Tab-separated table of C-alpha atoms and ligand atoms in Angstrom:
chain	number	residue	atom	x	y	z
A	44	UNK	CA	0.000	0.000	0.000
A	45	UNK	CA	1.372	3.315	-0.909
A	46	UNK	CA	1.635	6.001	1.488
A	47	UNK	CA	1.357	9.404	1.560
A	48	UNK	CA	3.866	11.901	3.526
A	49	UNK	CA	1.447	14.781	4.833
A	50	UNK	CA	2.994	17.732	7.010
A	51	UNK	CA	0.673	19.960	9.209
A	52	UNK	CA	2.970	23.422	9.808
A	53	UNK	CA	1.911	25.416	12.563
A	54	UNK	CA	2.799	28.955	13.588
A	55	UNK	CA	4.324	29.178	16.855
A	56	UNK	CA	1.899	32.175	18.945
A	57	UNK	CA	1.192	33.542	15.200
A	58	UNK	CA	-0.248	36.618	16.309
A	59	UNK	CA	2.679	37.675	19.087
A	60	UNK	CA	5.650	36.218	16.915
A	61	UNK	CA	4.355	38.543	13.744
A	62	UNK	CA	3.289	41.818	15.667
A	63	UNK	CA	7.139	41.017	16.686
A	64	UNK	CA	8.878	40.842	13.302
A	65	UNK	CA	6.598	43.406	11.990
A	66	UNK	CA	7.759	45.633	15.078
A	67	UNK	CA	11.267	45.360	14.491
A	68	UNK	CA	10.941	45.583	10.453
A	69	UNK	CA	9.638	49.070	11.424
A	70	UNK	CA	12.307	49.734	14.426
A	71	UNK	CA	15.500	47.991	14.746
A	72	UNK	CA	15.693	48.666	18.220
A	73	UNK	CA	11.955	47.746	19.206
A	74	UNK	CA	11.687	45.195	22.071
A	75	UNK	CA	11.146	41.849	20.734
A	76	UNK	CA	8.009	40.739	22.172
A	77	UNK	CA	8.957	37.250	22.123
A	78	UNK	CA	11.929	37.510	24.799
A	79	UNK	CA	9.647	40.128	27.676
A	80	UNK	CA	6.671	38.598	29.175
A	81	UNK	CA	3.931	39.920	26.319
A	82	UNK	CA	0.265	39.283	24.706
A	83	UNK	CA	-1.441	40.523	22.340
A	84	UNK	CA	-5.015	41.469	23.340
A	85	UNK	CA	-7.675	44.120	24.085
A	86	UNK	CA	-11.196	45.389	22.637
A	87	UNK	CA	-12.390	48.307	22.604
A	88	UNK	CA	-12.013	48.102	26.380
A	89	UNK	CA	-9.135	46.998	27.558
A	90	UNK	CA	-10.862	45.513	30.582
A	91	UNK	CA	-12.998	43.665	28.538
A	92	UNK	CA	-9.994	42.495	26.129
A	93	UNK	CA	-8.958	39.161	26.346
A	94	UNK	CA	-5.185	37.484	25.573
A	95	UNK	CA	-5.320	36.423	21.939
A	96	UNK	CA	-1.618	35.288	21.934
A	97	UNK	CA	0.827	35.637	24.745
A	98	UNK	CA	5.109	34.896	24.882
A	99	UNK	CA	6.925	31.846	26.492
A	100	UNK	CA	7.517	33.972	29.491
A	101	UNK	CA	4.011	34.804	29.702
A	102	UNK	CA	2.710	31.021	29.753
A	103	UNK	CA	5.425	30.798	32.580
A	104	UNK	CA	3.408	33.343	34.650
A	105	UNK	CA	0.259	30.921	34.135
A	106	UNK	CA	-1.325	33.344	31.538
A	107	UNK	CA	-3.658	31.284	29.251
A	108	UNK	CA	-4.934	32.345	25.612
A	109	UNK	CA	-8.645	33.237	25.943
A	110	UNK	CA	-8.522	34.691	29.657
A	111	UNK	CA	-8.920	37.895	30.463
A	112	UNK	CA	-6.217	40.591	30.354
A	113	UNK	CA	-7.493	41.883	33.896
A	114	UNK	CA	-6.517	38.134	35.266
A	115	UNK	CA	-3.103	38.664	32.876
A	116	UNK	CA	-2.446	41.371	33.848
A	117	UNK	CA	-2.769	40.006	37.934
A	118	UNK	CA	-0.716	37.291	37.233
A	119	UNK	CA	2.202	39.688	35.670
A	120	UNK	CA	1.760	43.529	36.446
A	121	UNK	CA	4.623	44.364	34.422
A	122	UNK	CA	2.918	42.041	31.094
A	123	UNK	CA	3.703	44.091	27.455
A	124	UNK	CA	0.153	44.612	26.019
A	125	UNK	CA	-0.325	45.286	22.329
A	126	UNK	CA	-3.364	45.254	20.325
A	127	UNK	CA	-3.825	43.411	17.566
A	128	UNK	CA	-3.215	44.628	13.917
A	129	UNK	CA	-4.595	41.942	11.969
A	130	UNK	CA	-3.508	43.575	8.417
A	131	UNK	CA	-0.438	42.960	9.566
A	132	UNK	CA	-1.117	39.589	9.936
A	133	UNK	CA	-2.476	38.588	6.761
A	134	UNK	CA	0.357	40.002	5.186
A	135	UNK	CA	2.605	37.564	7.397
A	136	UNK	CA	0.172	34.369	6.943
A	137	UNK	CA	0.370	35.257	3.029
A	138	UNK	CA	4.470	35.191	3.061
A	139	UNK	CA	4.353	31.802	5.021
A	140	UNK	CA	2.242	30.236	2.343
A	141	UNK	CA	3.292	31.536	-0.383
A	142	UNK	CA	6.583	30.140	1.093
A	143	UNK	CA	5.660	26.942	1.239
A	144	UNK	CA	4.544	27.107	-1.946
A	145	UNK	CA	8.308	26.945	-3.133
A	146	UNK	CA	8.819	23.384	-1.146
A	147	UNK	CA	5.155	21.515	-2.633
A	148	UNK	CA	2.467	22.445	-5.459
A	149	UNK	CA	0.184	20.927	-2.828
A	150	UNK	CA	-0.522	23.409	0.173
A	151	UNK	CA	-3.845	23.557	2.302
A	152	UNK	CA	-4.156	26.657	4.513
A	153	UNK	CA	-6.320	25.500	7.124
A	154	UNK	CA	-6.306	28.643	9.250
A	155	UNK	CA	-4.399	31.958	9.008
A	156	UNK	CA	-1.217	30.607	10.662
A	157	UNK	CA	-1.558	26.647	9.718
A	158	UNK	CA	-1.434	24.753	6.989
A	159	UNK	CA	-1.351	20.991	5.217
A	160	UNK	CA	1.529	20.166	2.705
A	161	UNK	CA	1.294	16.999	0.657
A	162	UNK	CA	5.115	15.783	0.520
A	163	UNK	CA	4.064	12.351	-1.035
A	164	UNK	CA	6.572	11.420	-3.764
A	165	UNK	CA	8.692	14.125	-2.756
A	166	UNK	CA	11.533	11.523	-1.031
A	167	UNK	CA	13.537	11.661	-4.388
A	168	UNK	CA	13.878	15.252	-4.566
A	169	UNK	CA	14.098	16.396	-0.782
A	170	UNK	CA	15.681	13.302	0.607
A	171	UNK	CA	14.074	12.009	4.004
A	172	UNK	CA	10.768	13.547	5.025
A	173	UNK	CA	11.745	14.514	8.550
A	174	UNK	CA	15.284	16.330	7.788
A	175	UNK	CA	13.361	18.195	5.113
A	176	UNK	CA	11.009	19.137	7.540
A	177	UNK	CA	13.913	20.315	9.573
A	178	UNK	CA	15.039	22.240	6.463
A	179	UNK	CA	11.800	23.672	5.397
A	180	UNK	CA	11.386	24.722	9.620
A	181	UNK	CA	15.118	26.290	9.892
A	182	UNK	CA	14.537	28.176	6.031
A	183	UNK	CA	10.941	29.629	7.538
A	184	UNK	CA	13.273	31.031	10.772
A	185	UNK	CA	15.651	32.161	8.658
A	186	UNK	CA	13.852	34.188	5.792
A	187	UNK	CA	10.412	34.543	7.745
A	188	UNK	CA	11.852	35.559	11.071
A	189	UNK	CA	9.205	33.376	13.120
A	190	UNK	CA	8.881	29.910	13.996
A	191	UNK	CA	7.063	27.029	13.331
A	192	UNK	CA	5.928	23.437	14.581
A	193	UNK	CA	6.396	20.922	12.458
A	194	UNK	CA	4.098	17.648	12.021
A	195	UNK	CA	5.039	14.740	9.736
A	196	UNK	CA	2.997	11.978	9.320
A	197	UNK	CA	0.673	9.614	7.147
A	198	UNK	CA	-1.958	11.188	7.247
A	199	UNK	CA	-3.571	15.251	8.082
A	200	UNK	CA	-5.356	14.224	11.802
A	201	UNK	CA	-1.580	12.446	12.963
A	202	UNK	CA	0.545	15.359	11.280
A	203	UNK	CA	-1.536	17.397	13.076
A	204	UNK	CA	-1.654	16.247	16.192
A	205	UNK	CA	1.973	15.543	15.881
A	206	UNK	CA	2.449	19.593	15.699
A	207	UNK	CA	0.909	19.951	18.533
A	208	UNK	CA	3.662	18.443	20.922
A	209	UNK	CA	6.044	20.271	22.669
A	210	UNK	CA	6.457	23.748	21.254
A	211	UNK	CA	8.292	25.988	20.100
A	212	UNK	CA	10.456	25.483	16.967
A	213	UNK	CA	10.331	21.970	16.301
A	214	UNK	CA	9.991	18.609	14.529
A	215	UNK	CA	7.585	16.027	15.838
A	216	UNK	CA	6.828	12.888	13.513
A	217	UNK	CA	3.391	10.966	14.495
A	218	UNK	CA	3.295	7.477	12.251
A	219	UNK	CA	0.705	4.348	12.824
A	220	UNK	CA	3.557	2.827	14.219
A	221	UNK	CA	4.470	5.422	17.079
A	222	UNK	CA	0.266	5.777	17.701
A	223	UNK	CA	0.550	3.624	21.103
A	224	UNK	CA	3.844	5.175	22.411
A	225	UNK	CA	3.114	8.810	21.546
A	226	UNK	CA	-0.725	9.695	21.153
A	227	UNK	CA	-2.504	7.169	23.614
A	228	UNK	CA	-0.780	8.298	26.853
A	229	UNK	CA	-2.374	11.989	25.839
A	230	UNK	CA	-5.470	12.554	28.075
A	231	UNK	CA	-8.275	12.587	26.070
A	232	UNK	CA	-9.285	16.356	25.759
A	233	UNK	CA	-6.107	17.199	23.449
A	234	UNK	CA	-7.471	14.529	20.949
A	235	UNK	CA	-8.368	16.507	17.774
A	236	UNK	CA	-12.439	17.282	17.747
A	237	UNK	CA	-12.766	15.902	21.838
A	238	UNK	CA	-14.190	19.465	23.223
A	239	UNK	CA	-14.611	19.937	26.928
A	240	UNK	CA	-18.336	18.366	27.172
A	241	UNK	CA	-17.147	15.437	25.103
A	242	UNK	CA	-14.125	15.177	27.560
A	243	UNK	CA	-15.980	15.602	30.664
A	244	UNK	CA	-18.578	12.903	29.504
A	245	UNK	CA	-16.102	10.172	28.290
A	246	UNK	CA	-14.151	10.843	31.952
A	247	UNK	CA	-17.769	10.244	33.863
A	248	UNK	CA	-17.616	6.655	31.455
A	249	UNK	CA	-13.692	6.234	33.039
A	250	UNK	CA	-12.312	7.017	29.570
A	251	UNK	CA	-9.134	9.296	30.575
A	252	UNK	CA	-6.738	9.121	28.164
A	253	UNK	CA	-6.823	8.455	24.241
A	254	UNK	CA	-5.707	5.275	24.521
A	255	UNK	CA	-8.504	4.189	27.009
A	256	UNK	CA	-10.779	5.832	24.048
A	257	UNK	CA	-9.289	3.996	21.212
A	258	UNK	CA	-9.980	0.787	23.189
A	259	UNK	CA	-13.149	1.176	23.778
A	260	UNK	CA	-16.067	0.002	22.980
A	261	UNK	CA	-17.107	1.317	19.799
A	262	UNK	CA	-20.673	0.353	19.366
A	263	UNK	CA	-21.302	2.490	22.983
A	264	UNK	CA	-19.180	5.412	22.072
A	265	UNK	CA	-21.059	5.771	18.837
A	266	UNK	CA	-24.653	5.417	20.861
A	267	UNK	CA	-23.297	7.960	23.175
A	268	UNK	CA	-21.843	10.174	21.171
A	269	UNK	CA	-23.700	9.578	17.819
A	270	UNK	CA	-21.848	10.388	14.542
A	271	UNK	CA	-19.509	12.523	16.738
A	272	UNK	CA	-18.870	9.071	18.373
A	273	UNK	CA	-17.582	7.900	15.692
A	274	UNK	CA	-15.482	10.471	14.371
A	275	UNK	CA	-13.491	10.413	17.389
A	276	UNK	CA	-13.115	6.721	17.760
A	277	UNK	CA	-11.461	6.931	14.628
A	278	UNK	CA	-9.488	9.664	15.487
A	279	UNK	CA	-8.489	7.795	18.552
A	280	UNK	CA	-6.988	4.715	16.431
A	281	UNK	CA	-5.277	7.036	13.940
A	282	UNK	CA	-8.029	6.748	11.372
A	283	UNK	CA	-9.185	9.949	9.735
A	284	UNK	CA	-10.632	10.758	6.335
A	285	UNK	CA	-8.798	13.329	3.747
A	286	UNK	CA	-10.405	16.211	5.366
A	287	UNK	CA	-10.350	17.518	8.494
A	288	UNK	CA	-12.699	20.011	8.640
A	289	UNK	CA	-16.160	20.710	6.569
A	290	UNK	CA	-15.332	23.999	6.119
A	291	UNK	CA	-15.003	24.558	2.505
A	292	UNK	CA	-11.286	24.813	1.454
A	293	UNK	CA	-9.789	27.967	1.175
A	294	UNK	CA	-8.477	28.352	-2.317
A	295	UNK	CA	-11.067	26.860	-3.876
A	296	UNK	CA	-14.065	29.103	-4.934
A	297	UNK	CA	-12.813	32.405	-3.244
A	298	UNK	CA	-13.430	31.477	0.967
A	299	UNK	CA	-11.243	31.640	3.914
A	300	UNK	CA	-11.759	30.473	7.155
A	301	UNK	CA	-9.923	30.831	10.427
A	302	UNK	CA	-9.542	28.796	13.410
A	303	UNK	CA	-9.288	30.500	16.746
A	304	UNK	CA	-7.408	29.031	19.699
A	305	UNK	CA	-9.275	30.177	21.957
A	306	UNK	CA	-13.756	30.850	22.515
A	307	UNK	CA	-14.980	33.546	21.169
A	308	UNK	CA	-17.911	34.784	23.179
A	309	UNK	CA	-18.602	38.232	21.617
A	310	UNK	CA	-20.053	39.026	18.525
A	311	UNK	CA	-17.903	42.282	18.325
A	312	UNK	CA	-14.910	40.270	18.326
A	313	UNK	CA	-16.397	37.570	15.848
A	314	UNK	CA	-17.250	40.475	13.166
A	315	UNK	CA	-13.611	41.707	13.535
A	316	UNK	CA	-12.522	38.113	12.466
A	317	UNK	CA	-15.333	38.284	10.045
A	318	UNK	CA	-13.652	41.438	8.525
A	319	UNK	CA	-10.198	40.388	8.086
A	320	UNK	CA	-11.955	37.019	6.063
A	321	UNK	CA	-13.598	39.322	3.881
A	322	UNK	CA	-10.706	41.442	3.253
A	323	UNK	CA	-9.066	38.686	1.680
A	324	UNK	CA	-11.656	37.170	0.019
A	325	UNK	CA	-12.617	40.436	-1.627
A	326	UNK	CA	-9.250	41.038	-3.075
A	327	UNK	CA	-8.994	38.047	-4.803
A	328	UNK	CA	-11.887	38.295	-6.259
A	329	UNK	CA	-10.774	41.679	-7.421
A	330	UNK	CA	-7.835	40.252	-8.696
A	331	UNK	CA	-9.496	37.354	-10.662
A	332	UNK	CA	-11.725	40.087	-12.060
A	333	UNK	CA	-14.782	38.456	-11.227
A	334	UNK	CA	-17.927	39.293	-9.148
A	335	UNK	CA	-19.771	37.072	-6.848
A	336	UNK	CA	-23.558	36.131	-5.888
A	337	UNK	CA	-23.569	34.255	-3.224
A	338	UNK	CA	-22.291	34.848	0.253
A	339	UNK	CA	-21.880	31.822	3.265
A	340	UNK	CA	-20.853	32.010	7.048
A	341	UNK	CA	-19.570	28.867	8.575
A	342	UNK	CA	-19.201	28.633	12.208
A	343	UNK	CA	-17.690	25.820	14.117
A	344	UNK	CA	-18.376	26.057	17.945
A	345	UNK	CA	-16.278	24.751	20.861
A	346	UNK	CA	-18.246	21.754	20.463
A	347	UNK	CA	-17.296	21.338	16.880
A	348	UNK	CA	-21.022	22.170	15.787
A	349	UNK	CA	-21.563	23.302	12.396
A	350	UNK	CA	-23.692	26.327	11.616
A	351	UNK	CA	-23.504	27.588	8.148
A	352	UNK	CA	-25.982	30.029	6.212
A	353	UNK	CA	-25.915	31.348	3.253
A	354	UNK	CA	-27.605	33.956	0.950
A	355	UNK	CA	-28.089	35.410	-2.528
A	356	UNK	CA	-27.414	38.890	-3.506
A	357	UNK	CA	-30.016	40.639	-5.532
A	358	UNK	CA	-26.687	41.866	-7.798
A	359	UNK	CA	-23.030	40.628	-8.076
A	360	UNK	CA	-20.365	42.322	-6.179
A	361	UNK	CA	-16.640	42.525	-5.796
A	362	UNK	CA	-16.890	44.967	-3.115
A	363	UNK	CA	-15.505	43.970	0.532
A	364	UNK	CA	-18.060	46.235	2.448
A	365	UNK	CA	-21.118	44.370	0.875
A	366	UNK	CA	-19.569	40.881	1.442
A	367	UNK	CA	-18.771	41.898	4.360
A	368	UNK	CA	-22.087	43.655	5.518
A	369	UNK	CA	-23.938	39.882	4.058
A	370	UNK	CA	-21.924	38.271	6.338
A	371	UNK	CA	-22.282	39.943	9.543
A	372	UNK	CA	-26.385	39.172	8.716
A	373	UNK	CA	-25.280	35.884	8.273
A	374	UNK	CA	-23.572	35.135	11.304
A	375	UNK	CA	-26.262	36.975	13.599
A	376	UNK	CA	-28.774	34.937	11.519
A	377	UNK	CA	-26.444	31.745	12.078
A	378	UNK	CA	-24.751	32.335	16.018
A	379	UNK	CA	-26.545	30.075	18.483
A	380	UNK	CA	-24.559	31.857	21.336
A	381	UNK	CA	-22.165	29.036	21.478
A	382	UNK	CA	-18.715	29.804	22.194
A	383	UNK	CA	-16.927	29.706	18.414
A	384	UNK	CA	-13.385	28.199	17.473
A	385	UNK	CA	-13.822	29.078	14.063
A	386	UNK	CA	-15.602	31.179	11.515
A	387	UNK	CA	-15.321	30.695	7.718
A	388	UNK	CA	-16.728	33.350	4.700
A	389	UNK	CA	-16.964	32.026	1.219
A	390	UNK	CA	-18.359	33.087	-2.061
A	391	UNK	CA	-19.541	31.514	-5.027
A	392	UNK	CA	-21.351	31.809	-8.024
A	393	UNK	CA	-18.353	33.667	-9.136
A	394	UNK	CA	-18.938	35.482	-12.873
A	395	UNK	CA	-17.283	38.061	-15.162
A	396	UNK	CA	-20.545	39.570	-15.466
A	397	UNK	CA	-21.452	42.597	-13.902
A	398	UNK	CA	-25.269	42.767	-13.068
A	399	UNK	CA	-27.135	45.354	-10.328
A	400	UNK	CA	-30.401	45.819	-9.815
A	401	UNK	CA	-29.169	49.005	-6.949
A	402	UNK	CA	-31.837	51.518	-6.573
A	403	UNK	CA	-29.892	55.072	-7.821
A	404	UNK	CA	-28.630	55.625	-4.382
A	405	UNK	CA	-27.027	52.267	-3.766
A	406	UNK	CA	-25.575	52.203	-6.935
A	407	UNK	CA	-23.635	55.542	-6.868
A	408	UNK	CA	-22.649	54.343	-3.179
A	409	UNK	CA	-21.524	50.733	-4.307
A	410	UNK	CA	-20.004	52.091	-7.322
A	411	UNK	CA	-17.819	54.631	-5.604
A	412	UNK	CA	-16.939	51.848	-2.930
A	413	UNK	CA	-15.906	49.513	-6.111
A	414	UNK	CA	-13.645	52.327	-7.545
A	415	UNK	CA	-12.072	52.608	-3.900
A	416	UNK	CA	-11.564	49.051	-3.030
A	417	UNK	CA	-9.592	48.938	-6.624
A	418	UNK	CA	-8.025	52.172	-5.951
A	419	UNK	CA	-6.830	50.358	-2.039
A	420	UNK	CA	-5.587	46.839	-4.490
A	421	UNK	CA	-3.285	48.999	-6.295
A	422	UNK	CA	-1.939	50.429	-3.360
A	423	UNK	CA	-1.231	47.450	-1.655
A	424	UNK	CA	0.100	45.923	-4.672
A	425	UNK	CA	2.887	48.686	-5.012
A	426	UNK	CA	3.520	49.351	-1.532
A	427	UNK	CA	2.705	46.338	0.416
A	428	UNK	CA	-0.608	45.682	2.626
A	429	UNK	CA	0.899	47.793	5.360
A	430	UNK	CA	0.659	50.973	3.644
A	431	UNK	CA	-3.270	51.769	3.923
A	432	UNK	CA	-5.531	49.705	6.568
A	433	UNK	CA	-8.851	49.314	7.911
A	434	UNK	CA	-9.739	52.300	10.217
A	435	UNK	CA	-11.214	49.571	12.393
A	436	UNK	CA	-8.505	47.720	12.656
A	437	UNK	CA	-6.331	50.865	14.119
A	438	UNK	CA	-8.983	51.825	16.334
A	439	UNK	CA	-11.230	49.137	16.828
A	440	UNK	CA	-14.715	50.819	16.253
A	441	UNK	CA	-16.493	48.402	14.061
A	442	UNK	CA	-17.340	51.480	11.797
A	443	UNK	CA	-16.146	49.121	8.215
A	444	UNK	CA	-15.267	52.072	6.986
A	445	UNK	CA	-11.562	52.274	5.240
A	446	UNK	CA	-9.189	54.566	6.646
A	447	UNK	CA	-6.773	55.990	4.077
A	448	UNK	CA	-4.610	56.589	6.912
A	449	UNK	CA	-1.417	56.034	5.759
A	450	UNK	CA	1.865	54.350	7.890
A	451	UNK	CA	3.239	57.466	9.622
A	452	UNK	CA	-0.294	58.033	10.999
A	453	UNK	CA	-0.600	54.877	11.994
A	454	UNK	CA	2.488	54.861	14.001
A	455	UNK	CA	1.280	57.857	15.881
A	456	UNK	CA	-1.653	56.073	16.844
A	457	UNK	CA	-0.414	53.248	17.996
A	458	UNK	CA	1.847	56.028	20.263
A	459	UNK	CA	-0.930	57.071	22.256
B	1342	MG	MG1	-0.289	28.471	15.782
């Protein structure tokens, strides 16, 4: 039986190591976030904010992604706070793909800072799978300036899980073969898809660790748990289908999704996700030249519950507010109040047609925003995706409006 070579790369705290590199791109001398005790966090309140991504000397001071920055900031009074620039971080996310890119035609992006490569067949060229993987890991450090977790395995569910060992900067392999010696002694809540319900329930049935799940009995797991049962039974044994997720893949049809490591419980903070999606779908549909009908919203709770709506425009669009207006109804239309771990925007129906049916208002307004998201393309295309940002982004007020604010005023806001 053939067998594939699958590596799951994951950015080590994506969202701290970029706001670093960006940082010192910008100023030589700026404190590297990654070496003080640091998160990045905050809302519109900071008191409300919550830790989004946080340094190795932060986890040492017990701070946890998800909690909130008044209990971070208790733990460590003298914790670096930034807030999150998430332009930036698209721009990073798209140099790590486009990266791997040069290593495999076959790249996945599951989230903004993870992604599947397909290094079957590639033995002749690179040599062994894990000292590439080395390679590939060291080359990311080198030219990126951030690091990665590396998974190699058979299959996407092992290579993943393999990437989630010890962190940072490293190399884990997870094979069939090393399934009883590495995975089964993991207790069962850092199985892939095993929420904290799930977890809680299989302890209350004495099933503590993945091991005890993979030999269970499947026939009661699956009346338990249903076709969620069964899924992770699998998963238990090392048996997972081609995909991981139902969320529609990012590159094909013009989508994105995100995964979140920790619960999103506000729907403030969900539509600022939703916003950054939508920015990158609605370039490259601008790019493509095409204009799309048909807007979804997937959400995937803590649970791993799927809620997905979707909608048809009365004209096709290209332009990000309208996408991104559709799917902020969407998701209030879709959000059963359940904490979310990740939230996916696609298009479809994609066409080089141009039809409205606008009433004379909406059409000058939708025509002018057309001209501008073009007009913010080129800019970013000549000067990089720093140079002109959301003005919710900088100040995070959910206004959707763009802010031609250019870098030197954003620097000065970030000052105060
Ligand atoms: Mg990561």
């Amino acid at each position: 039986m053939s067998s594939s070579t699958i590596y799951h790369i994951d950015v080590n705290s994506a969202f701290l190591s970029w706001q670093s590199c960006y940082d010192i791109s910008i100023d030589a001398n700026a404190v590297d976030l990654r070496t003080i005790p640091a998160a990045i966090g905050g809302s519109q309140e900071m008191r409300h904010g919550i830790v989004l991504a946080k340094s190795t000397s932060a986890k040492a001071y017990g701070i946890q992604t998800g909690e909130p920055l008044v209990n971070a900031y208790r733990k460590c009074p003298s914790l670096v706070v930034k807030q999150p620039d998430f332009s930036v971080y698209v721009e990073y996310s798209n140099r790590f793909i486009k990266l791997l890119h040069e290593h495999t035609p076959i790249v996945e992006q599951y989230s903004i800072d993870e992604a599947y490569c397909d290094m079957t067949g590639m033995e002749l060229l690179h040599g062994n799978p894990v000292q590439y993987a080395n390679r590939l890991r060291k080359e990311i450090k080198s030219h990126l300036g951030f690091t990665v977790n590396i998974g190699v395995s058979s299959n996407k569910l092992l290579a993943k899980m393999a990437s989630d060992f010890t962190k940072p900067d490293k190399v884990h392999t997870l094979f069939p073969s090393e399934i009883e010696e590495k995975l089964w002694p993991l207790p069962v809540e850092s199985l892939f898809y095993v929420g904290k319900s799930t977890a809680a329930k299989l302890k209350s049935l004495g099933i503590k660790t993945i091991g005890a799940l993979a030999h269970s009995d499947y026939n009661v797991i699956k009346k338990t748990f249903k076709k969620h049962g069964e899924v992770i039974w699998n998963y238990a044994n090392g048996i997972a289908p081609d995909t991981l997720s139902d969320m529609p893949a990012p590159n094909k049809g013009y989508g994105n999704s995100l995964t979140i490591h920790f619960d999103v419980t506000d729907a403030d903070t969900a539509k600022k996700f939703l916003l950054s999606l939508c920015e990158t779908v609605g370039e490259r549909i601008r790019l493509d030249g095409v204009y799309i009908s048909v807007v979804s919203v997937t959400i995937v709770d803590s649970e791993f519950g799927h809620r997905s709506k979707q909608t048809t425009l009365d004209s096709t669009t290209n332009v990000t507010e309208l996408i991104y207006q559709t799917a902020c109804h969407l998701f209030d239309a879709a959000w059963n109040k359940k904490p979310i771990r990740q939230l996916g925007v696609s298009t479809s129906h994609a066409s080089e047609q141009k039809y409205e049916q606008y009433n004379l208002f909406d059409m000058d307004k939708y025509e002018k925003l057309s001209k501008l998201n073009n007009a913010i393309d080129n800019i970013h295309t000549k000067y990089g995706k720093d140079s002109i940002i959301r003005a919710c982004f900088l100040d995070n007020n959910m206004s959707g409006k763009t802010s031609l604010s250019v870098e030197k005023q954003r620097k000065k806001i970030k000052k105060q």
